[in-house]
């Protein structure tokens, strides 16, 4: 018998919260801008309201696990507190936390997430080597996409702003995996990928980025990516199609330049209109794959 999922519906969410409150299972967070003293005071009040709400529903907060992550340049690094019985406990600061399986860092860099994905993929590759002493193409096509590649692609649309070093480390994992196929071990890496019908992991992540961007632009998913797509989309403009995306100027926040729309703007804008104007997600995937097979994707499109 499989695992059971218990879902409790609570309509009485904390009242009077000024800042954004998110809750998923036992993972809750408050997202707020706290620059001046009034904003800091408001955030502290919201923390108190959440604590009262948790007490009401017998979901007592563990103050030792409650952390504050300070984001942005010149952050004043204020102190925040939560009531723990008769004590007033100061919340500790953190620079990296896992949120729904993705490591979020205070500097916006994704190196830790990449290292985690690489470690898990290497672990799965090692288990596969110990379990199977001989690999043919048919067996590899079943095992690799099922157990190893998902470790390197989980939620990649969130953290796909990788350094060259991380990209190369991920590609080496796929290279070692394809070399396990007995018939192909004497071929070059590119020839092995061609024989197996695979692309580089970098191209696959780009494909996943474009699919996610298509869903957001066409409102198939309600995701706030920090950019008003209506103001950054030129209706009827551009050479290829009428949904050109303008890159946002990152300014003093260089990591902002690696957001989902910014890092994919060039690739999205040069897609043919028949791909971008697909009516459904599955049709878009089909047309995008067809386009990728017919056009040699040069590395310059990633700039």
Steps between C-alpha positions, in 0.01 A plus 500: 500500500636840403547798730192687616466874462301684765382847405351732762299795370522803728301800387595718796838627380681769702301823488648842449830396345658784304777296338489193277443175693561162335434158652563155354455204736726581797706753302385859557663829410439873502638709213534869576685818412640642822715805436369773728395465863128495416546201270714324761231557762230371264699183430550439872126540555431247223733251666302544819168444319633181341613378842153564644338318205729199547414486870129514417528195275744312727783543247762643734799654328844354567699816563830315445397424141367848421755699300532837327664539159609854418498579128632792298792738514535735798245297697473652850497145653233565762427263788168318529348303784242230568331420829588160643301456820617771736812564295558733208737317266701682236477335159833384361628615163562259212667531160364181340177305556326219312153599382291224336815316396687804364781672692437875520797721588521857620732601215276344232770262373414141416832322558375312807196370310724388214734320740206325662367386161845379393548307825165323471555417133844355576347296780235356267761434230712308751204285603421429136857387434492263797163355404562441129828364369405531133314777320357502151320787331149374585579462872670839517201675339282362780725558802675829427189717439328341799762510775786733411388784272207608724752570777667756274178663378271525802354855510775617262290797386557647846878456521624486140738796540807277524868578479710345223663274759165359617383450141812301417469285813144405405598419143778274628246292690304437180825427319600236756152349488496465120845344508354209699319379187721219366432560129582872525796523736753551217305790345540869579256659743307679224471180299375314808231762558394478135480121511285516816278780370610738779593867512726677746352573842544872433268480199247297701497763774451770237205301363346474848549875548315577177214268590462669839515843338229398252275389787546829684451727197183316399378487863487122514677543836454788740862571591629835619850532353544862601441649153177637359484300178244743359746789518796297382329338203474681166173403334548473125870584523816316414616326185394145587176527698280741691605402853849645526637531853711796607790431732481674833793715602653335803666820621668457839357146536697291246332172604173648379636470148484121533128485574281271288385768248839674475714195438255366240402822322742459208411134439126568535506797263662304214253210516275467192147632535348153449679386814414798723138511383429138593163479671583235760802399705530159331479659155768750600728216618448316173573806284798600716654152473447506124672838480791381714554198274495709183727781620849467644475687829814710517647586837461871417126478565570456872651846530 
